[in-house]
CSV table of N, CA, C and O in Angstrom, one decimal:
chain,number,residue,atom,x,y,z
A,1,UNK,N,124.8,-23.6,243.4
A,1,UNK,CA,125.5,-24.7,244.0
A,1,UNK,C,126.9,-24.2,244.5
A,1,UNK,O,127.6,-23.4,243.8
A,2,UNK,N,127.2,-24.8,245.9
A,2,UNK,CA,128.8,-24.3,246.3
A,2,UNK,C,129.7,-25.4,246.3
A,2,UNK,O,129.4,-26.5,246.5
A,3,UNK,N,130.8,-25.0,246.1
A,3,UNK,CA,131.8,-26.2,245.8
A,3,UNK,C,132.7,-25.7,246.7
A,3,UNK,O,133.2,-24.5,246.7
A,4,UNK,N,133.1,-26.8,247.8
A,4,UNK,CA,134.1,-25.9,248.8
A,4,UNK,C,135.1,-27.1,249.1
A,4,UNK,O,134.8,-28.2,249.7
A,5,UNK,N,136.8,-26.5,248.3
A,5,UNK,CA,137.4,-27.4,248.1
A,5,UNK,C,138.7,-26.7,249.4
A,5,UNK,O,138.9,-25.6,249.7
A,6,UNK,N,139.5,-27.9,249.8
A,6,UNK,CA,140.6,-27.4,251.0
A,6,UNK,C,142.3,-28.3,250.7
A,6,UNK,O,142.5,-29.5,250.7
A,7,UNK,N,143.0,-27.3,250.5
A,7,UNK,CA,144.2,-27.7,250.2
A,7,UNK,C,145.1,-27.2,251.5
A,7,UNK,O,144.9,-26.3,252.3
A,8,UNK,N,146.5,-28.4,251.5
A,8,UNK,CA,147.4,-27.4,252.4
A,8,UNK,C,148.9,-27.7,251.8
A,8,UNK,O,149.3,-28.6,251.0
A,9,UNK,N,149.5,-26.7,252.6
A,9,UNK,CA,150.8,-26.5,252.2
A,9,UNK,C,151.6,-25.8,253.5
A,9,UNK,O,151.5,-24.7,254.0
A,10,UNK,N,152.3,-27.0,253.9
A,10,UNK,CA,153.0,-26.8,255.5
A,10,UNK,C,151.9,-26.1,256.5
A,10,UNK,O,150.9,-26.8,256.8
A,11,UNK,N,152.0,-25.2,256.8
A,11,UNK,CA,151.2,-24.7,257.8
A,11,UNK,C,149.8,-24.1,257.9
A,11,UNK,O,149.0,-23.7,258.7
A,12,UNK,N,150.0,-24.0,256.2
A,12,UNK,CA,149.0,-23.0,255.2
A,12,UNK,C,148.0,-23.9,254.9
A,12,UNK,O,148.1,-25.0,254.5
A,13,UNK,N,146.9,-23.2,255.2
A,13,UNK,CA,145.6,-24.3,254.5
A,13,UNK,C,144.9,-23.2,253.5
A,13,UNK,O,145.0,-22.0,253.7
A,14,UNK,N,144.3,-23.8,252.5
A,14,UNK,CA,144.0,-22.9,251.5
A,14,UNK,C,142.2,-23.0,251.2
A,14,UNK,O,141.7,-23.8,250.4
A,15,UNK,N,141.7,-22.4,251.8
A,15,UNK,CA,139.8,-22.9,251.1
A,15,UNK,C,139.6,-22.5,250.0
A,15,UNK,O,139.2,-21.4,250.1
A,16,UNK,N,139.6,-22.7,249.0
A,16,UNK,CA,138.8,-22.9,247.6
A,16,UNK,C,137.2,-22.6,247.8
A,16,UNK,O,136.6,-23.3,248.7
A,17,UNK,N,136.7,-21.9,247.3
A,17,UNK,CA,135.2,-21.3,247.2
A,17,UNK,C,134.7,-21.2,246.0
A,17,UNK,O,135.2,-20.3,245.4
A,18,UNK,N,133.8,-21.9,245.2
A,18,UNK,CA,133.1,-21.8,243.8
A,18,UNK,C,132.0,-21.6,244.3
A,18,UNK,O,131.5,-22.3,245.3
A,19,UNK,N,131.3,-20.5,243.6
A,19,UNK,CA,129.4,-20.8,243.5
A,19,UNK,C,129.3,-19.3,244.2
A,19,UNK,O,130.0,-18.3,244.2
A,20,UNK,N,128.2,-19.6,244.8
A,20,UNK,CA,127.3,-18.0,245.4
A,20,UNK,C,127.0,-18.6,247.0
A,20,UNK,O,126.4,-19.7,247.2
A,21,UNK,N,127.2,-18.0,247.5
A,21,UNK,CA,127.2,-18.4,249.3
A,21,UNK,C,126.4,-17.2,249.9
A,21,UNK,O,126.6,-16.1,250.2
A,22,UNK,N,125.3,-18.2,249.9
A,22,UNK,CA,124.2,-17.3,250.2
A,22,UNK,C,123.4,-18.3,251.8
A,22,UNK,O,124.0,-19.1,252.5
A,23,UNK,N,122.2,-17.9,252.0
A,23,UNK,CA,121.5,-18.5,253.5
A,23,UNK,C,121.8,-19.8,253.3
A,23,UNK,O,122.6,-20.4,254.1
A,24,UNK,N,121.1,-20.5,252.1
A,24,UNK,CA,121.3,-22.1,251.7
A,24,UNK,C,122.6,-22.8,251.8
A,24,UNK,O,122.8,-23.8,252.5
A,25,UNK,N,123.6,-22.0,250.7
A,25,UNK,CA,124.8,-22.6,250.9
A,25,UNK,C,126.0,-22.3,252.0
A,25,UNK,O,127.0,-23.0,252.2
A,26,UNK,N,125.7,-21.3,252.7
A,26,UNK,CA,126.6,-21.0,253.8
A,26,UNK,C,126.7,-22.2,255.0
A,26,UNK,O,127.7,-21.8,255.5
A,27,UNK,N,126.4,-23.0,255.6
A,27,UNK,CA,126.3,-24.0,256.5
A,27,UNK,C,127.6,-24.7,255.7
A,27,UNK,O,128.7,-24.7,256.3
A,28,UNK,N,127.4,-25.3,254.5
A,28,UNK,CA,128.4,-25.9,254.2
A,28,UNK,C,129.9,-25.3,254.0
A,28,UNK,O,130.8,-25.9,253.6
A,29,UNK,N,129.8,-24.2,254.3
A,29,UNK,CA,131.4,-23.7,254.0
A,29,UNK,C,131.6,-23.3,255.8
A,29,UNK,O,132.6,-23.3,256.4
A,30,UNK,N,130.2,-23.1,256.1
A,30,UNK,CA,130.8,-23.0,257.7
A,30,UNK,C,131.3,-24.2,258.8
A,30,UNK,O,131.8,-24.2,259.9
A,31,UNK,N,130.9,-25.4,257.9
A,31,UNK,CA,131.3,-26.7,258.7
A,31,UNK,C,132.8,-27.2,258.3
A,31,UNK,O,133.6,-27.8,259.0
A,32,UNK,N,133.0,-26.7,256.9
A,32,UNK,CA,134.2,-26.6,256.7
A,32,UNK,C,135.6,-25.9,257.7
A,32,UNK,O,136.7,-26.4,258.2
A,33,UNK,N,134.9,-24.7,257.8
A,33,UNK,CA,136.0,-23.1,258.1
A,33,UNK,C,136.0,-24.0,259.8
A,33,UNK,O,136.8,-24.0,260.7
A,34,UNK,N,134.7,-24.4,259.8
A,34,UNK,CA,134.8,-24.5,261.8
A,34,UNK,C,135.5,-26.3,262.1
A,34,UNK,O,135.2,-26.9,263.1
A,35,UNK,N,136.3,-26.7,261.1
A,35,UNK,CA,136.3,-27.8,261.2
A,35,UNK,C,138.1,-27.6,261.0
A,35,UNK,O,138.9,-28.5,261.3
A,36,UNK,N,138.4,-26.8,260.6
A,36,UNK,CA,139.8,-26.3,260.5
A,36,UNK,C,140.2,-25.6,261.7
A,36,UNK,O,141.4,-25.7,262.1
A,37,UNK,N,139.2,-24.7,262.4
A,37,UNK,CA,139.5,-23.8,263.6
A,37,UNK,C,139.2,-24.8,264.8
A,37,UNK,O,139.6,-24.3,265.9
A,38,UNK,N,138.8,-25.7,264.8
A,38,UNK,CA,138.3,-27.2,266.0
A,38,UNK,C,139.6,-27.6,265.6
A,38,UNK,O,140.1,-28.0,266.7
A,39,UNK,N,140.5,-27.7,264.7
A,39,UNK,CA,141.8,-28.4,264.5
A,39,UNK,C,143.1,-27.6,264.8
A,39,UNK,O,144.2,-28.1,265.0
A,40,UNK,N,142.6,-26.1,264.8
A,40,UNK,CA,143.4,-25.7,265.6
A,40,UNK,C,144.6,-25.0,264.2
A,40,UNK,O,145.8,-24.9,264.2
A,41,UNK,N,143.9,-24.8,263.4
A,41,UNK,CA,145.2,-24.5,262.0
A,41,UNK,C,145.4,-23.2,262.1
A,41,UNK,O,144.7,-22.2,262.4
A,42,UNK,N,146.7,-23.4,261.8
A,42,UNK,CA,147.3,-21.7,262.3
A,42,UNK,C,146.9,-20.6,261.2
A,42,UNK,O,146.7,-19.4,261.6
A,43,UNK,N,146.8,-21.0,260.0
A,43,UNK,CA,146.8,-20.3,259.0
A,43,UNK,C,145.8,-20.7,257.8
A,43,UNK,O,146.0,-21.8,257.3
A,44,UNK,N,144.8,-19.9,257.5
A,44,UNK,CA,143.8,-20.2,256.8
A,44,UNK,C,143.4,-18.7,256.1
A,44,UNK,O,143.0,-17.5,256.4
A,45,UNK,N,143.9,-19.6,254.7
A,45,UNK,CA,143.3,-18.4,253.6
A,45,UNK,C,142.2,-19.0,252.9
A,45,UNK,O,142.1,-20.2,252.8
A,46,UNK,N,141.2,-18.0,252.3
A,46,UNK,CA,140.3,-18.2,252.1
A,46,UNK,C,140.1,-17.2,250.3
A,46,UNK,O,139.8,-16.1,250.0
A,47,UNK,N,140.6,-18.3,249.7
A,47,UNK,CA,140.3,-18.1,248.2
A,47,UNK,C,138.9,-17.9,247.8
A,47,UNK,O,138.2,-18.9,247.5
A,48,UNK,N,138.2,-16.0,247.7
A,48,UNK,CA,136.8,-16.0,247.1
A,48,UNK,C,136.9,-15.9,245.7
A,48,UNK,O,135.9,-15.4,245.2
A,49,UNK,N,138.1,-16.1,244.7
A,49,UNK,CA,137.8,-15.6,242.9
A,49,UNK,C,137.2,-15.7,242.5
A,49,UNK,O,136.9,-14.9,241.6
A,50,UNK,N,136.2,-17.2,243.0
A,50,UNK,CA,135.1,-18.2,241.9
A,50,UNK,C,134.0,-17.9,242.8
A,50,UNK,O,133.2,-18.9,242.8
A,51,UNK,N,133.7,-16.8,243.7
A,51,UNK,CA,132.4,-16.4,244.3
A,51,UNK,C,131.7,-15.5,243.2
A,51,UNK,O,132.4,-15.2,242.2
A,52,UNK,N,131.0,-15.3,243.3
A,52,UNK,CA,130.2,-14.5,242.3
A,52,UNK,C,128.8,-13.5,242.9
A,52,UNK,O,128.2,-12.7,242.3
A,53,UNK,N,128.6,-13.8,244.1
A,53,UNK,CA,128.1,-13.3,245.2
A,53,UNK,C,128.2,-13.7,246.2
A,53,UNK,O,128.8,-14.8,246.2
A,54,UNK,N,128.1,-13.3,247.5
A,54,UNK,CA,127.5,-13.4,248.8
A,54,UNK,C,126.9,-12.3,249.8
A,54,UNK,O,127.1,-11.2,249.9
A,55,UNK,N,125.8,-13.3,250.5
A,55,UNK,CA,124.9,-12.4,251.1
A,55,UNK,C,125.3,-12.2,252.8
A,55,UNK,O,126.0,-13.1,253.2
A,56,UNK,N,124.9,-11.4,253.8
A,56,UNK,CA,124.9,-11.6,255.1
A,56,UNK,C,125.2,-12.6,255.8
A,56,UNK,O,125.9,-12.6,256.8
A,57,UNK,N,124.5,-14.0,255.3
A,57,UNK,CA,125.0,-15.0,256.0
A,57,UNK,C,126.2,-15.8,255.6
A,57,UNK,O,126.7,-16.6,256.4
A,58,UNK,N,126.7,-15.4,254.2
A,58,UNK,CA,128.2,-16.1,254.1
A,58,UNK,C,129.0,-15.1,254.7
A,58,UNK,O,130.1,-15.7,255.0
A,59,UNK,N,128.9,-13.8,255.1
A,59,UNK,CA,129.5,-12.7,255.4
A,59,UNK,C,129.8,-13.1,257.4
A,59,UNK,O,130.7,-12.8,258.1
A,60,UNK,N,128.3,-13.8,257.6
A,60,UNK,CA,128.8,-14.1,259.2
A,60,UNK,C,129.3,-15.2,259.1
A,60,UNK,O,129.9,-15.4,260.1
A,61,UNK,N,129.4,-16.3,258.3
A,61,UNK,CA,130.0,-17.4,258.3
A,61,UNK,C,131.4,-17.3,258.5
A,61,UNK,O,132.0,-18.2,259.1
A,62,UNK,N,132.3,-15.8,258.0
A,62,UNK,CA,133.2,-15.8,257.9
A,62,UNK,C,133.7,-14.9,259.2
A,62,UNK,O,134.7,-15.1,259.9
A,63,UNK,N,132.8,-14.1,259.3
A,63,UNK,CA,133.0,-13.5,260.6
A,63,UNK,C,133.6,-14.7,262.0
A,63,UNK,O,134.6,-14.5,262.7
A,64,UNK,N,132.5,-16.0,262.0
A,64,UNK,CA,132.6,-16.7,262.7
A,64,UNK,C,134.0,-17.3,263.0
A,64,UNK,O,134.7,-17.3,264.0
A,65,UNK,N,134.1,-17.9,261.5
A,65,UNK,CA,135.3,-18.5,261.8
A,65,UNK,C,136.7,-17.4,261.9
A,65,UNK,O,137.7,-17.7,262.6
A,66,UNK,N,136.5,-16.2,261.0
A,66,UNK,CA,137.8,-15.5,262.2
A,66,UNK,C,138.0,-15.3,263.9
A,66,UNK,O,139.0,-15.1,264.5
A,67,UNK,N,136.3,-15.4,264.5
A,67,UNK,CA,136.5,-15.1,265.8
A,67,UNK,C,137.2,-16.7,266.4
A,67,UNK,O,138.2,-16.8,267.1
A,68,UNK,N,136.7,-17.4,266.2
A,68,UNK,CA,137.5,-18.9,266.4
A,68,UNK,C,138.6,-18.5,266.2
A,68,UNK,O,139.1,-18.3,267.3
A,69,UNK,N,139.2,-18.4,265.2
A,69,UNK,CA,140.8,-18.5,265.1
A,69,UNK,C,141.9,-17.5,265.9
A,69,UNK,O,143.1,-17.7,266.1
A,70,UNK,N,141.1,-16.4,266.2
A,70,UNK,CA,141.6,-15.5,266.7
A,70,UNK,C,141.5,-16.0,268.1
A,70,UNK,O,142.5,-15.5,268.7
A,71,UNK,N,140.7,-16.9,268.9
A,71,UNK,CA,140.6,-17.8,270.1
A,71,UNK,C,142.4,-18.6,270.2
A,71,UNK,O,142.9,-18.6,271.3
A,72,UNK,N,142.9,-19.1,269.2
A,72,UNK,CA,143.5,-19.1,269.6
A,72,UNK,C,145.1,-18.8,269.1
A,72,UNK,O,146.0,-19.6,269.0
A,73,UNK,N,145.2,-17.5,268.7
A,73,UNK,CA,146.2,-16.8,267.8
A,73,UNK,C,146.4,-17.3,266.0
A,73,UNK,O,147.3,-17.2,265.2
A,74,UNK,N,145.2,-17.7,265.9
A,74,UNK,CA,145.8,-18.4,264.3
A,74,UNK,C,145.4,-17.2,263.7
A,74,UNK,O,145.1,-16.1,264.3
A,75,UNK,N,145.3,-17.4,262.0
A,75,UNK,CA,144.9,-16.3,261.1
A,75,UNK,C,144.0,-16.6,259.6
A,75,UNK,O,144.4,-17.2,258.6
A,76,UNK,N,142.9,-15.9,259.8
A,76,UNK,CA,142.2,-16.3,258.8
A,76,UNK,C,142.5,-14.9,257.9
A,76,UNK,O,142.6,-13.9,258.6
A,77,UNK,N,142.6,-14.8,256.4
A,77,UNK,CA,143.0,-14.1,255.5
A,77,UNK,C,142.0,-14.1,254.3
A,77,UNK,O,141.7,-15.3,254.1
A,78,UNK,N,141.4,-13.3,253.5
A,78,UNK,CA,140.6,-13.6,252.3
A,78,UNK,C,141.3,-12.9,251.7
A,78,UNK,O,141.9,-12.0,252.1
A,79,UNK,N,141.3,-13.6,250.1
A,79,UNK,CA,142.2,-13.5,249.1
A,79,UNK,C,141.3,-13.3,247.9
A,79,UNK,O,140.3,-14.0,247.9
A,80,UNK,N,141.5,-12.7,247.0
A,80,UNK,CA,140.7,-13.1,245.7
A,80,UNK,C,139.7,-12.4,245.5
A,80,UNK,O,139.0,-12.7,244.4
A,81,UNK,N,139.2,-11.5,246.1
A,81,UNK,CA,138.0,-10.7,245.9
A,81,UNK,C,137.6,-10.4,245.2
A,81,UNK,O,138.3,-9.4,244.9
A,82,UNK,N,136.6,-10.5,244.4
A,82,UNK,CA,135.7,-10.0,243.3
A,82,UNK,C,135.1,-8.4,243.8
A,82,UNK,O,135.0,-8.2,245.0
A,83,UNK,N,134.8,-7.4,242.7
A,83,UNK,CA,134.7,-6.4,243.0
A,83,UNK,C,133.1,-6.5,244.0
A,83,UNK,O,132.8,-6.0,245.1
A,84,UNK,N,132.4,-7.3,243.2
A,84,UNK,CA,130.6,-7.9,243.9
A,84,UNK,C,130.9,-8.2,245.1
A,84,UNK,O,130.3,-7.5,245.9
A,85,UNK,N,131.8,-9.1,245.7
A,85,UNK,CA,132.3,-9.2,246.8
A,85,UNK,C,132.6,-8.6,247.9
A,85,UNK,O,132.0,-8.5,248.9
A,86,UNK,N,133.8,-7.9,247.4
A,86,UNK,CA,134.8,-6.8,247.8
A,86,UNK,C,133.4,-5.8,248.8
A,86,UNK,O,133.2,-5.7,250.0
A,87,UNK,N,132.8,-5.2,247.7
A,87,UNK,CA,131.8,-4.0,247.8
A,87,UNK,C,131.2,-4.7,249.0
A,87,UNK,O,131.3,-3.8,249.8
A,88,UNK,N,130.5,-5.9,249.8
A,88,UNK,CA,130.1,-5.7,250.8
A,88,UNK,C,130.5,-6.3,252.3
A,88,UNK,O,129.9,-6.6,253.4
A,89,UNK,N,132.2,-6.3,251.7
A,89,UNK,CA,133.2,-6.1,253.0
A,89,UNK,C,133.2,-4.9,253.4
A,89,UNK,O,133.4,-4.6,254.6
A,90,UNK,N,132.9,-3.7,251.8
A,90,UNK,CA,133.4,-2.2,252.1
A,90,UNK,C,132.2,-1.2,252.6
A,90,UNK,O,132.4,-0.1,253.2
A,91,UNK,N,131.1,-1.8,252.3
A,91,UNK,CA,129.8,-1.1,252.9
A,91,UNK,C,129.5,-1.5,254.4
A,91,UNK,O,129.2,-0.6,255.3
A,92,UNK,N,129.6,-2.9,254.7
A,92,UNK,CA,129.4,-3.1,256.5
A,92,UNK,C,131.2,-2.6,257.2
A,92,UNK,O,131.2,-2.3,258.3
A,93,UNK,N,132.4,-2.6,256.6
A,93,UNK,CA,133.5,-2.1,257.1
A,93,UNK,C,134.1,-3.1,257.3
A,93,UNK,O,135.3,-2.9,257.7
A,94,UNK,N,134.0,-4.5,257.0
A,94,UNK,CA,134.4,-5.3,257.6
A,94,UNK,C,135.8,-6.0,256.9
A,94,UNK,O,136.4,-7.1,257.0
A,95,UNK,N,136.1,-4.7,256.0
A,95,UNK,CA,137.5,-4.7,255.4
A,95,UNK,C,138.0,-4.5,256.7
A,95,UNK,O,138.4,-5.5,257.4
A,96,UNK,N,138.1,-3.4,257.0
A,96,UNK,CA,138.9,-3.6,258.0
A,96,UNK,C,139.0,-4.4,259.2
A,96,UNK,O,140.0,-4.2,259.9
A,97,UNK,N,138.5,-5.1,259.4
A,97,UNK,CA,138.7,-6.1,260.5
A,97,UNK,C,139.1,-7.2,259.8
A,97,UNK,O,139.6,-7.8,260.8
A,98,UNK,N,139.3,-8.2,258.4
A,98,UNK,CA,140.0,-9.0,257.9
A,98,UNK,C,140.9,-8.2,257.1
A,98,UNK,O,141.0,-7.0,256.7
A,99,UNK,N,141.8,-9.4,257.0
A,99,UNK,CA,143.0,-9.1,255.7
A,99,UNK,C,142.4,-9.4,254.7
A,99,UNK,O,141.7,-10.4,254.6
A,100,UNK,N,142.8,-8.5,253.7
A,100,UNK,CA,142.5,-8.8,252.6
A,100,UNK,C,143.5,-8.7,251.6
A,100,UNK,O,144.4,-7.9,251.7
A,101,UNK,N,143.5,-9.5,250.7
A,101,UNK,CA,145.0,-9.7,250.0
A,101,UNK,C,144.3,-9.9,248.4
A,101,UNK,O,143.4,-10.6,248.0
A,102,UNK,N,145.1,-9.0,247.7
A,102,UNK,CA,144.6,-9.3,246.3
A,102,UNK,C,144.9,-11.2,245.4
A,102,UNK,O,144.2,-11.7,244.6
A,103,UNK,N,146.3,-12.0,246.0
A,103,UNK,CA,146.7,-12.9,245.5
A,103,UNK,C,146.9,-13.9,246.6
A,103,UNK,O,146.9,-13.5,247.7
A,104,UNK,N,147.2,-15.0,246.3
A,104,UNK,CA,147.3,-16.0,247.9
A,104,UNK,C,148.9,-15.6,247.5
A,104,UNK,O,149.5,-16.2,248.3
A,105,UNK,N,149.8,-15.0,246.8
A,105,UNK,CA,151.4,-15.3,246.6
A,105,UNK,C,151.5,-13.5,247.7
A,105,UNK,O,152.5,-13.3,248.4
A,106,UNK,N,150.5,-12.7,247.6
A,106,UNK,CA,150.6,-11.4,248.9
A,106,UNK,C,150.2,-11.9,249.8
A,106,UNK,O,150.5,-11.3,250.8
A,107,UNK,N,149.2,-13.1,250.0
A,107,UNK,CA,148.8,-13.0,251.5
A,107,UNK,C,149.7,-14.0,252.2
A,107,UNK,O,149.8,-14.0,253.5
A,108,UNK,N,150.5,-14.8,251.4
A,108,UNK,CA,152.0,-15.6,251.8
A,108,UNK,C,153.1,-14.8,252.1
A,108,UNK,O,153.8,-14.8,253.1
A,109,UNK,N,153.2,-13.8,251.0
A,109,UNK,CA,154.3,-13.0,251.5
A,109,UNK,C,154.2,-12.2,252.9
A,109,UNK,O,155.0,-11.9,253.8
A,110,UNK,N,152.7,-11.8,252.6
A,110,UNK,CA,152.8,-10.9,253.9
A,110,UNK,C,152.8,-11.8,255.4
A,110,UNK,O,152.7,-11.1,256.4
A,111,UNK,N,152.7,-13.1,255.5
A,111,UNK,CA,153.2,-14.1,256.4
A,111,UNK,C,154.6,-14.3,257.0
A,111,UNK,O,154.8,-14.8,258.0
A,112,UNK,N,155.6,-13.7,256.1
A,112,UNK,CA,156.9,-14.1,256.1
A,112,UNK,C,157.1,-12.7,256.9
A,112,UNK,O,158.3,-12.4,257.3
């Protein structure tokens, strides 16, 4: 089960992610992420601590919504990575094309 919670703070919106985001559960975190980038938010970090896996399709879910945001100068950021995680940003490469931030208090500072 996924649990996809959204906080904000001035400009900052914060996604909350629990559970495993796999084929099944990915739609719902992508109606989420695409319902913040339709609103046009400048700044969107994306808390995975309480992921415990994800497969391909949470991986384009995420892709997606950075290409939206980047539509229109905003920024999507993942924070929190689990090493399970981590490992298949680092095998498709796709570290490098997001930010990655060990804490939301680095991925704030590195905002300022």
């Amino acid at each position: 089960m996924l649990d996809v919670r959204t906080k904000s703070e001035n400009d900052l919106h914060i996604v909350e992610i629990e559970g495993e985001v796999d084929l099944y559960s990915s739609p719902e975190l992508r109606k989420v992420l695409l319902q913040l980038t339709k609103e046009k938010t400048k700044t969107i970090l994306v808390d995975l601590e309480k992921v415990k896996y994800m497969d391909s399709s949470g991986v384009a879910t995420l892709v997606e919504a950075l290409q939206q945001v980047r539509k229109y100068q905003g920024m999507l950021k993942l924070v929190n990575l689990r090493d399970a995680v981590k490992d298949v940003f680092e095998l498709s490469r796709l570290d490098k094309v997001f930010d990655i931030y060990a804490s939301i208090e680095e991925a704030t500072k590195a905002l300022d």
